Tab-separated table of C-alpha atoms in Angstrom:
chain	number	residue	atom	x	y	z
A	289	LEU	CA	0.026	0.027	-0.012
A	290	SER	CA	2.812	2.430	0.915
A	291	VAL	CA	4.378	2.128	-2.542
A	292	GLY	CA	1.068	2.533	-4.369
A	293	GLN	CA	0.268	-1.125	-5.187
A	294	HIS	CA	-3.310	-0.701	-4.095
A	295	ARG	CA	-4.810	-3.736	-5.803
A	296	GLU	CA	-2.146	-6.126	-4.569
A	297	ALA	CA	-2.483	-4.702	-1.003
A	298	GLY	CA	-6.231	-5.089	-1.104
A	299	GLN	CA	-5.975	-8.746	-2.132
A	300	ILE	CA	-3.663	-9.396	0.848
A	301	PHE	CA	-5.870	-7.622	3.325
A	302	SER	CA	-8.979	-9.481	1.977
A	303	GLU	CA	-7.161	-12.775	2.435
A	304	VAL	CA	-6.465	-11.934	6.084
A	305	LEU	CA	-10.166	-11.194	6.674
A	306	ASN	CA	-11.227	-14.426	4.947
A	307	ARG	CA	-9.154	-16.596	7.267
A	308	PRO	CA	-10.950	-18.235	10.257
A	309	LYS	CA	-10.101	-17.329	13.845
A	310	VAL	CA	-8.309	-14.117	13.047
A	311	PRO	CA	-7.649	-12.108	16.306
A	312	ALA	CA	-9.926	-9.046	16.636
A	313	PRO	CA	-6.959	-6.523	16.624
A	314	VAL	CA	-5.586	-8.006	13.402
A	315	ARG	CA	-9.028	-8.042	11.794
A	316	ASP	CA	-9.567	-4.378	12.688
A	317	ARG	CA	-6.216	-3.307	11.287
A	318	ALA	CA	-6.958	-5.341	8.080
A	319	ARG	CA	-10.317	-3.632	7.694
A	320	PHE	CA	-8.747	-0.227	8.208
A	321	PHE	CA	-6.095	-0.750	5.527
A	322	LEU	CA	-8.558	-2.467	3.141
A	323	GLY	CA	-10.961	0.467	3.553
A	324	LYS	CA	-8.010	2.824	2.830
A	325	VAL	CA	-7.356	0.861	-0.381
A	326	TRP	CA	-10.961	1.119	-1.534
A	327	TYR	CA	-10.971	4.881	-0.778
A	328	GLN	CA	-7.712	5.475	-2.727
A	329	ARG	CA	-9.052	3.467	-5.687
A	330	GLY	CA	-12.354	5.407	-5.693
A	331	TYR	CA	-14.565	2.537	-4.660
A	332	LEU	CA	-16.393	4.625	-2.127
A	333	GLU	CA	-19.326	2.339	-1.262
A	334	GLN	CA	-16.893	-0.504	-0.400
A	335	ALA	CA	-14.763	1.992	1.545
A	336	VAL	CA	-17.760	3.025	3.642
A	337	ASP	CA	-18.776	-0.501	4.415
A	338	THR	CA	-15.209	-1.672	5.317
A	339	LEU	CA	-14.235	1.363	7.351
A	340	ALA	CA	-17.538	1.338	9.277
A	341	ALA	CA	-17.036	-2.375	10.103
A	342	ALA	CA	-13.561	-1.787	11.541
A	343	GLY	CA	-13.490	-1.796	15.360
A	344	ARG	CA	-11.049	0.038	17.583
A	345	ALA	CA	-9.268	-2.899	19.178
A	346	GLY	CA	-6.277	-2.958	16.919
A	347	LEU	CA	-6.017	0.678	15.930
A	348	THR	CA	-3.709	3.277	17.317
A	349	PRO	CA	-5.274	6.694	18.110
A	350	GLU	CA	-3.808	8.111	14.832
A	351	MET	CA	-5.247	5.165	12.839
A	352	GLU	CA	-8.672	5.561	14.427
A	353	ALA	CA	-8.588	9.274	13.654
A	354	GLU	CA	-7.729	8.553	10.011
A	355	ARG	CA	-10.404	5.800	9.786
A	356	ARG	CA	-13.121	8.230	10.924
A	357	MET	CA	-11.849	10.911	8.548
A	358	LEU	CA	-11.733	8.565	5.553
A	359	LEU	CA	-15.170	7.276	6.410
A	360	ALA	CA	-16.589	10.818	6.579
A	361	GLN	CA	-14.809	11.831	3.370
A	362	SER	CA	-16.237	8.811	1.512
A	363	LEU	CA	-19.761	9.590	2.708
A	364	MET	CA	-19.417	13.213	1.628
A	365	ASN	CA	-18.152	12.238	-1.848
A	366	LEU	CA	-21.240	10.019	-2.110
A	367	GLY	CA	-23.490	12.959	-1.175
A	368	ARG	CA	-24.442	11.244	2.127
A	369	TYR	CA	-23.951	14.433	4.225
A	370	PRO	CA	-26.165	13.615	7.245
A	371	GLU	CA	-24.199	10.332	7.745
A	372	ALA	CA	-20.925	12.205	7.370
A	373	ILE	CA	-22.036	14.605	10.101
A	374	ARG	CA	-22.903	11.729	12.429
A	375	ALA	CA	-19.418	10.223	11.762
A	376	LEU	CA	-17.671	13.454	12.749
A	377	GLU	CA	-19.893	15.151	15.379
A	378	ASP	CA	-18.491	13.233	18.334
A	379	TRP	CA	-15.060	12.906	16.780
A	380	LYS	CA	-12.056	12.964	19.130
A	381	GLY	CA	-8.458	12.398	18.119
A	382	PRO	CA	-4.943	13.878	17.970
A	383	VAL	CA	-4.742	17.627	17.764
A	384	VAL	CA	-3.184	17.512	14.318
A	385	TRP	CA	-6.345	15.965	12.948
A	386	GLN	CA	-8.752	18.373	14.635
A	387	ALA	CA	-8.665	21.056	11.938
A	388	TYR	CA	-9.410	18.491	9.268
A	389	ALA	CA	-12.301	17.141	11.167
A	390	GLN	CA	-13.775	20.680	11.647
A	391	PHE	CA	-13.346	21.443	7.942
A	392	ASN	CA	-15.026	18.262	6.736
A	393	LEU	CA	-17.803	18.625	9.289
A	394	GLY	CA	-18.335	22.248	8.313
A	395	VAL	CA	-18.588	21.445	4.616
A	396	ALA	CA	-20.997	18.567	5.324
A	397	MET	CA	-23.186	20.831	7.394
A	398	VAL	CA	-23.311	23.533	4.693
A	399	ARG	CA	-24.207	21.015	2.030
A	400	SER	CA	-26.897	19.453	4.230
A	401	GLY	CA	-28.576	22.821	4.790
A	402	ARG	CA	-27.183	23.572	8.301
A	403	LEU	CA	-25.566	26.813	7.110
A	404	ALA	CA	-25.175	28.529	10.536
A	405	ASP	CA	-23.407	25.559	12.049
A	406	GLY	CA	-21.225	25.056	8.996
A	407	VAL	CA	-20.282	28.746	8.847
A	408	ARG	CA	-19.183	28.606	12.510
A	409	LEU	CA	-16.908	25.621	11.966
A	410	LEU	CA	-15.393	26.800	8.660
A	411	ASP	CA	-14.767	30.181	10.103
A	412	SER	CA	-12.815	28.749	12.988
A	413	VAL	CA	-10.626	26.767	10.548
A	414	GLY	CA	-10.283	29.773	8.286
A	415	ARG	CA	-8.771	31.820	11.219
A	416	LEU	CA	-6.072	29.246	12.132
A	417	GLU	CA	-2.761	30.726	13.004
A	418	ARG	CA	-0.065	30.106	10.411
A	419	THR	CA	1.977	27.043	11.421
A	420	ASN	CA	2.960	25.038	8.397
A	421	SER	CA	2.225	24.788	4.661
A	422	GLU	CA	-0.291	21.976	5.168
A	423	LEU	CA	-2.453	23.926	7.575
A	424	ASP	CA	-2.026	27.079	5.504
A	425	ALA	CA	-3.538	25.161	2.536
A	426	LEU	CA	-6.421	23.853	4.740
A	427	ARG	CA	-7.114	27.393	5.947
A	428	ASP	CA	-7.365	28.561	2.361
A	429	LYS	CA	-9.757	25.756	1.517
A	430	ALA	CA	-11.914	26.597	4.521
A	431	ASN	CA	-12.077	30.327	3.618
A	432	LEU	CA	-12.912	29.482	0.034
A	433	ALA	CA	-15.601	27.067	0.959
A	434	LEU	CA	-17.056	29.495	3.456
A	435	GLY	CA	-16.921	32.449	1.014
A	436	TYR	CA	-18.742	30.615	-1.667
A	437	ALA	CA	-21.327	29.284	0.713
A	438	LEU	CA	-22.017	32.807	1.821
A	439	LEU	CA	-22.309	33.951	-1.832
A	440	GLN	CA	-24.764	31.160	-2.521
A	441	ALA	CA	-26.747	32.305	0.500
A	442	ASN	CA	-26.934	35.828	-0.996
A	443	ARG	CA	-24.694	37.278	1.737
A	444	PRO	CA	-21.966	39.022	-0.393
A	445	LEU	CA	-20.955	41.549	2.189
A	446	GLU	CA	-20.036	38.767	4.580
A	447	ALA	CA	-18.346	36.723	1.862
A	448	ARG	CA	-15.908	39.319	0.713
A	449	PRO	CA	-13.694	39.592	3.811
A	450	VAL	CA	-13.661	35.801	4.118
A	451	LEU	CA	-12.438	35.337	0.535
A	452	GLU	CA	-9.808	38.021	1.076
A	453	ARG	CA	-8.159	35.786	3.736
A	454	VAL	CA	-7.088	33.347	0.970
A	455	ARG	CA	-3.411	33.793	0.093
A	456	LEU	CA	-2.861	35.592	-3.189
A	457	GLU	CA	0.192	33.339	-3.932
A	458	GLY	CA	-1.599	30.089	-3.063
A	459	PRO	CA	-3.164	27.504	-5.505
A	460	LEU	CA	-6.698	28.726	-4.649
A	461	SER	CA	-6.011	32.362	-5.345
A	462	THR	CA	-7.812	32.487	-8.676
A	463	LYS	CA	-11.006	31.088	-7.329
A	464	ALA	CA	-10.780	33.489	-4.410
A	465	LEU	CA	-10.267	36.537	-6.698
A	466	LEU	CA	-13.253	35.418	-8.780
A	467	GLY	CA	-15.359	35.130	-5.674
A	468	VAL	CA	-14.294	38.603	-4.449
A	469	GLY	CA	-15.458	39.958	-7.750
A	470	TRP	CA	-18.838	38.240	-7.396
A	471	ALA	CA	-19.145	39.507	-3.831
A	472	ASP	CA	-18.685	43.065	-5.053
A	473	SER	CA	-21.102	42.411	-7.953
A	474	GLY	CA	-23.615	41.008	-5.494
A	475	ALA	CA	-23.414	44.332	-3.596
A	476	GLN	CA	-23.864	46.126	-6.952
A	477	LYS	CA	-20.343	47.463	-6.743
A	478	TYR	CA	-19.501	46.680	-10.381
A	479	ARG	CA	-16.517	49.059	-10.646
A	480	GLU	CA	-14.868	47.390	-7.637
A	481	ALA	CA	-15.655	43.974	-9.038
A	482	LEU	CA	-13.565	44.772	-12.117
A	483	VAL	CA	-10.367	44.940	-10.064
A	484	PRO	CA	-10.038	41.268	-9.151
A	485	TRP	CA	-11.622	40.111	-12.355
A	486	LEU	CA	-9.193	42.106	-14.533
A	487	GLU	CA	-6.359	40.770	-12.331
A	488	LEU	CA	-7.338	37.293	-13.397
A	489	HIS	CA	-6.818	38.226	-17.086
A	490	GLY	CA	-3.056	38.116	-16.490
A	491	ARG	CA	-3.198	34.465	-15.344
A	492	SER	CA	-3.282	31.096	-17.087
A	493	LEU	CA	-6.266	30.563	-19.405
A	494	LEU	CA	-6.248	26.911	-18.487
A	495	ASP	CA	-7.717	27.932	-15.143
A	496	SER	CA	-11.533	27.740	-15.029
A	497	ALA	CA	-11.682	30.829	-12.749
A	498	VAL	CA	-9.703	32.840	-15.299
A	499	GLN	CA	-12.060	31.643	-18.058
A	500	GLU	CA	-15.064	32.748	-16.066
A	501	SER	CA	-13.513	36.163	-15.560
A	502	TYR	CA	-13.567	36.660	-19.349
A	503	LEU	CA	-17.333	36.491	-19.104
A	504	ALA	CA	-17.620	38.407	-15.848
A	505	VAL	CA	-15.685	41.511	-17.023
A	506	PRO	CA	-18.082	42.364	-19.907
A	507	TYR	CA	-20.990	41.631	-17.623
A	508	ALA	CA	-19.701	44.322	-15.153
A	509	PHE	CA	-19.077	46.825	-17.998
A	510	GLY	CA	-22.619	46.212	-19.126
A	511	LYS	CA	-23.930	46.948	-15.647
A	512	LEU	CA	-21.878	50.171	-15.631
A	513	GLY	CA	-23.388	51.251	-18.926
A	514	ALA	CA	-20.029	50.979	-20.672
A	515	ASN	CA	-21.502	49.113	-23.635
A	516	LYS	CA	-18.767	49.942	-26.070
């Protein structure tokens, strides 16, 4: 599994589970790793069934935290958000996993219609102190998800400062700039919206946010009466 041979690893873990009288700790660890194989290969239904069946007897705290996280992520990818929420609501684990749990739980709540609860959780992740590149990236994801959730809820004035937290040099900067423009547009500040949208014109056309900006700019000019 560690060298990317997912199919071979899955066969071995399945053989362990098929043997009689396998000790519970060994069975739990086999289910955990087999569930991880299913998740990494994109077989989400199998991942959910296997990870849910794994007990805690043979798992370290780190493995148990990862099992719950993979289970919730699989459920979210299947659109089963209420189940993902139940998988994470009473989640407890190492501190390093806490931010990831809050992010996934916040996204699941937003997508299941519990906007207020989701906003609270995503905002807490989006305000994390800078510690390392991994958490910086997670903070950007949280702010982007929160910003767009507020835009979809027709709350542009709240969305703008959230989207401005996303790093301008990070991989999510183009989507954040696009969202800032839509926040200004939602507040009928079309001249201000042109600033981030025109900034995107200097970036790669392979980026979908840049492509959308080429439609958004003439839209803003039209709203300003600059038809020519």
